[in-house]
């Protein structure tokens, strides 16, 4: 647990982590059998959940992160604080989960790389926090063409 976080933030993120783990239950993943759940926290304090939704043609599949972002953006949300992501083949054998390149790019569209936190979840006690800029360094985002 990073010491720079306030107690309030730590409480908030441990709750977000639990929500991401629960969101795995909504995964539709008959092909990979890899269930992923995401919990996206808006700056206004709302949480949007997502799960991966696969397709027989494979490429139309959607990751948990994008499901959560697209639900939130559809609802008019544009300001985000953090996303927690949990994934695994089964609940007893989980490891830290990291986003694909496409999801990192979607995060960069809507989030400040300096402040937005990506939280990689192993289980409810073990998770790692990263700033978006750490997981997509030298990214091409909306700020790049200003
Ligand atoms: N997946 C996610 O939903 N998020 C990630 O961060 C990594 C991968 C999904 C895509 C696919 O449905 C399954 O996990 C296996 O790749």
mmCIF file of C-alpha atoms and ligand atoms in Angstrom:
data_model
loop_
_atom_site.group_PDB
_atom_site.id
_atom_site.type_symbol
_atom_site.label_atom_id
_atom_site.label_comp_id
_atom_site.label_asym_id
_atom_site.label_seq_id
_atom_site.Cartn_x
_atom_site.Cartn_y
_atom_site.Cartn_z
ATOM 1 C CA UNK A 1 0.000 0.000 0.000
ATOM 2 C CA UNK A 2 1.667 3.280 -1.053
ATOM 3 C CA UNK A 3 2.316 5.481 1.969
ATOM 4 C CA UNK A 4 1.512 8.649 0.021
ATOM 5 C CA UNK A 5 -2.209 7.782 -0.079
ATOM 6 C CA UNK A 6 -4.594 9.242 2.453
ATOM 7 C CA UNK A 7 -6.667 6.840 4.548
ATOM 8 C CA UNK A 8 -9.762 7.987 2.658
ATOM 9 C CA UNK A 9 -8.231 7.029 -0.696
ATOM 10 C CA UNK A 10 -7.102 3.651 0.645
ATOM 11 C CA UNK A 11 -10.612 2.877 1.906
ATOM 12 C CA UNK A 12 -12.075 3.950 -1.393
ATOM 13 C CA UNK A 13 -9.694 1.804 -3.455
ATOM 14 C CA UNK A 14 -10.130 -1.317 -1.340
ATOM 15 C CA UNK A 15 -13.871 -0.998 -1.956
ATOM 16 C CA UNK A 16 -13.236 -0.479 -5.681
ATOM 17 C CA UNK A 17 -11.082 -3.614 -5.685
ATOM 18 C CA UNK A 18 -13.922 -5.645 -4.153
ATOM 19 C CA UNK A 19 -16.321 -4.293 -6.795
ATOM 20 C CA UNK A 20 -13.937 -5.326 -9.605
ATOM 21 C CA UNK A 21 -13.706 -8.859 -8.188
ATOM 22 C CA UNK A 22 -17.511 -9.088 -8.006
ATOM 23 C CA UNK A 23 -17.874 -7.729 -11.564
ATOM 24 C CA UNK A 24 -16.047 -10.837 -12.862
ATOM 25 C CA UNK A 25 -19.298 -12.709 -12.282
ATOM 26 C CA UNK A 26 -20.848 -10.733 -15.162
ATOM 27 C CA UNK A 27 -18.203 -11.875 -17.655
ATOM 28 C CA UNK A 28 -19.383 -13.563 -20.868
ATOM 29 C CA UNK A 29 -16.244 -15.497 -21.777
ATOM 30 C CA UNK A 30 -17.141 -18.938 -23.180
ATOM 31 C CA UNK A 31 -14.084 -18.939 -25.498
ATOM 32 C CA UNK A 32 -11.155 -17.881 -23.320
ATOM 33 C CA UNK A 33 -12.851 -18.790 -19.999
ATOM 34 C CA UNK A 34 -10.835 -15.883 -18.594
ATOM 35 C CA UNK A 35 -13.185 -13.751 -16.507
ATOM 36 C CA UNK A 36 -12.345 -10.083 -16.085
ATOM 37 C CA UNK A 37 -14.135 -7.512 -13.954
ATOM 38 C CA UNK A 38 -13.547 -3.765 -13.832
ATOM 39 C CA UNK A 39 -14.744 -1.046 -11.459
ATOM 40 C CA UNK A 40 -14.334 2.513 -12.738
ATOM 41 C CA UNK A 41 -14.531 5.388 -10.256
ATOM 42 C CA UNK A 42 -15.653 8.793 -11.542
ATOM 43 C CA UNK A 43 -14.417 12.022 -9.981
ATOM 44 C CA UNK A 44 -17.968 12.565 -8.748
ATOM 45 C CA UNK A 45 -17.755 9.302 -6.776
ATOM 46 C CA UNK A 46 -19.878 7.009 -8.965
ATOM 47 C CA UNK A 47 -18.696 3.487 -9.774
ATOM 48 C CA UNK A 48 -19.298 1.884 -13.182
ATOM 49 C CA UNK A 49 -18.783 -1.857 -13.469
ATOM 50 C CA UNK A 50 -17.701 -3.765 -16.551
ATOM 51 C CA UNK A 51 -16.824 -7.287 -17.608
ATOM 52 C CA UNK A 52 -15.361 -8.833 -20.736
ATOM 53 C CA UNK A 53 -17.918 -9.847 -23.355
ATOM 54 C CA UNK A 54 -16.608 -12.265 -25.964
ATOM 55 C CA UNK A 55 -17.819 -13.243 -29.416
ATOM 56 C CA UNK A 56 -17.605 -16.376 -31.562
ATOM 57 C CA UNK A 57 -15.845 -14.273 -34.225
ATOM 58 C CA UNK A 58 -13.288 -13.276 -31.540
ATOM 59 C CA UNK A 59 -12.388 -9.768 -32.747
ATOM 60 C CA UNK A 60 -15.746 -8.214 -31.740
ATOM 61 C CA UNK A 61 -14.959 -9.151 -28.120
ATOM 62 C CA UNK A 62 -14.870 -6.330 -25.608
ATOM 63 C CA UNK A 63 -12.639 -6.079 -22.556
ATOM 64 C CA UNK A 64 -13.949 -5.362 -19.068
ATOM 65 C CA UNK A 65 -12.259 -1.959 -18.977
ATOM 66 C CA UNK A 66 -13.919 -0.754 -22.168
ATOM 67 C CA UNK A 67 -17.312 -2.054 -21.066
ATOM 68 C CA UNK A 68 -17.017 0.091 -17.919
ATOM 69 C CA UNK A 69 -15.751 3.170 -19.776
ATOM 70 C CA UNK A 70 -18.391 3.002 -22.495
ATOM 71 C CA UNK A 71 -21.216 2.604 -19.968
ATOM 72 C CA UNK A 72 -19.931 5.652 -18.083
ATOM 73 C CA UNK A 73 -19.365 7.819 -21.150
ATOM 74 C CA UNK A 74 -22.822 6.925 -22.448
ATOM 75 C CA UNK A 75 -24.188 8.237 -19.149
ATOM 76 C CA UNK A 76 -22.366 11.522 -19.713
ATOM 77 C CA UNK A 77 -19.411 10.910 -17.409
ATOM 78 C CA UNK A 78 -16.136 12.368 -18.671
ATOM 79 C CA UNK A 79 -14.005 12.717 -15.546
ATOM 80 C CA UNK A 80 -12.426 9.677 -13.973
ATOM 81 C CA UNK A 81 -10.245 8.997 -10.974
ATOM 82 C CA UNK A 82 -9.324 5.301 -11.048
ATOM 83 C CA UNK A 83 -10.121 1.858 -12.404
ATOM 84 C CA UNK A 84 -9.598 -1.477 -10.633
ATOM 85 C CA UNK A 85 -9.320 -4.629 -12.757
ATOM 86 C CA UNK A 86 -9.445 -8.259 -11.642
ATOM 87 C CA UNK A 87 -9.113 -11.283 -13.911
ATOM 88 C CA UNK A 88 -8.577 -14.993 -13.794
ATOM 89 C CA UNK A 89 -9.537 -18.428 -15.081
ATOM 90 C CA UNK A 90 -11.043 -19.261 -11.713
ATOM 91 C CA UNK A 91 -11.588 -17.534 -8.398
ATOM 92 C CA UNK A 92 -8.982 -19.556 -6.493
ATOM 93 C CA UNK A 93 -6.131 -19.030 -8.899
ATOM 94 C CA UNK A 94 -5.890 -15.318 -9.681
ATOM 95 C CA UNK A 95 -2.960 -13.141 -10.604
ATOM 96 C CA UNK A 96 -2.440 -9.435 -11.258
ATOM 97 C CA UNK A 97 -4.317 -8.413 -14.385
ATOM 98 C CA UNK A 98 -3.101 -5.724 -16.796
ATOM 99 C CA UNK A 99 -4.984 -4.086 -19.655
ATOM 100 C CA UNK A 100 -4.473 -4.662 -23.369
ATOM 101 C CA UNK A 101 -3.113 -1.883 -25.548
ATOM 102 C CA UNK A 102 -6.528 -0.941 -26.887
ATOM 103 C CA UNK A 103 -7.905 -0.413 -23.368
ATOM 104 C CA UNK A 104 -4.857 1.650 -22.387
ATOM 105 C CA UNK A 105 -5.548 3.873 -25.400
ATOM 106 C CA UNK A 106 -9.232 4.239 -24.426
ATOM 107 C CA UNK A 107 -8.156 5.258 -20.903
ATOM 108 C CA UNK A 108 -5.840 7.874 -22.411
ATOM 109 C CA UNK A 109 -8.757 9.382 -24.318
ATOM 110 C CA UNK A 110 -10.682 10.172 -21.148
ATOM 111 C CA UNK A 111 -8.165 10.286 -18.301
ATOM 112 C CA UNK A 112 -5.292 12.469 -17.200
ATOM 113 C CA UNK A 113 -2.165 10.280 -17.455
ATOM 114 C CA UNK A 114 -0.581 12.185 -14.559
ATOM 115 C CA UNK A 115 -3.349 11.523 -12.024
ATOM 116 C CA UNK A 116 -5.592 8.637 -13.176
ATOM 117 C CA UNK A 117 -4.834 5.426 -11.282
ATOM 118 C CA UNK A 118 -4.888 1.912 -12.737
ATOM 119 C CA UNK A 119 -5.289 -0.693 -9.991
ATOM 120 C CA UNK A 120 -4.221 -4.207 -10.893
ATOM 121 C CA UNK A 121 -5.940 -6.730 -8.629
ATOM 122 C CA UNK A 122 -4.719 -10.161 -7.544
ATOM 123 C CA UNK A 123 -7.243 -10.560 -4.743
ATOM 124 C CA UNK A 124 -9.015 -8.327 -2.248
ATOM 125 C CA UNK A 125 -5.906 -7.860 -0.114
ATOM 126 C CA UNK A 126 -3.329 -7.693 -2.886
ATOM 127 C CA UNK A 127 -3.438 -4.992 -5.508
ATOM 128 C CA UNK A 128 -0.970 -2.609 -7.142
ATOM 129 C CA UNK A 129 -1.563 0.989 -8.121
ATOM 130 C CA UNK A 130 -0.075 2.704 -11.157
ATOM 131 C CA UNK A 131 -0.527 6.091 -12.730
ATOM 132 C CA UNK A 132 -1.871 5.861 -16.278
ATOM 133 C CA UNK A 133 1.371 7.403 -17.601
ATOM 134 C CA UNK A 134 3.281 4.409 -16.194
ATOM 135 C CA UNK A 135 1.273 1.844 -18.146
ATOM 136 C CA UNK A 136 1.147 3.839 -21.395
ATOM 137 C CA UNK A 137 4.312 5.909 -21.536
ATOM 138 C CA UNK A 138 4.778 8.272 -24.505
ATOM 139 C CA UNK A 139 1.101 7.700 -25.357
ATOM 140 C CA UNK A 140 -0.767 9.537 -28.099
ATOM 141 C CA UNK A 141 -3.687 11.203 -26.347
ATOM 142 C CA UNK A 142 -5.927 14.235 -26.834
ATOM 143 C CA UNK A 143 -3.168 16.429 -25.339
ATOM 144 C CA UNK A 144 -0.792 15.400 -28.120
ATOM 145 C CA UNK A 145 -2.428 17.562 -30.809
ATOM 146 C CA UNK A 146 -2.970 20.709 -28.743
HETATM 147 N N1 LIG B 1 -9.395 -9.078 -21.047
HETATM 148 C C1 LIG B 1 -10.021 -8.043 -20.403
HETATM 149 O O1 LIG B 1 -11.253 -7.968 -20.390
HETATM 150 N N2 LIG B 1 -9.252 -7.124 -19.788
HETATM 151 C C2 LIG B 1 -7.911 -7.216 -19.620
HETATM 152 O O2 LIG B 1 -7.311 -6.374 -18.954
HETATM 153 C C3 LIG B 1 -7.176 -8.335 -20.229
HETATM 154 C C4 LIG B 1 -7.965 -9.212 -21.127
HETATM 155 C C5 LIG B 1 -10.226 -10.126 -21.651
HETATM 156 C C6 LIG B 1 -10.269 -10.195 -23.143
HETATM 157 C C7 LIG B 1 -10.703 -11.637 -23.361
HETATM 158 O O3 LIG B 1 -12.122 -11.700 -23.241
HETATM 159 C C8 LIG B 1 -10.098 -12.380 -22.187
HETATM 160 O O4 LIG B 1 -9.764 -11.399 -21.233
HETATM 161 C C9 LIG B 1 -8.873 -13.206 -22.540
HETATM 162 O O5 LIG B 1 -7.969 -12.442 -23.237
#
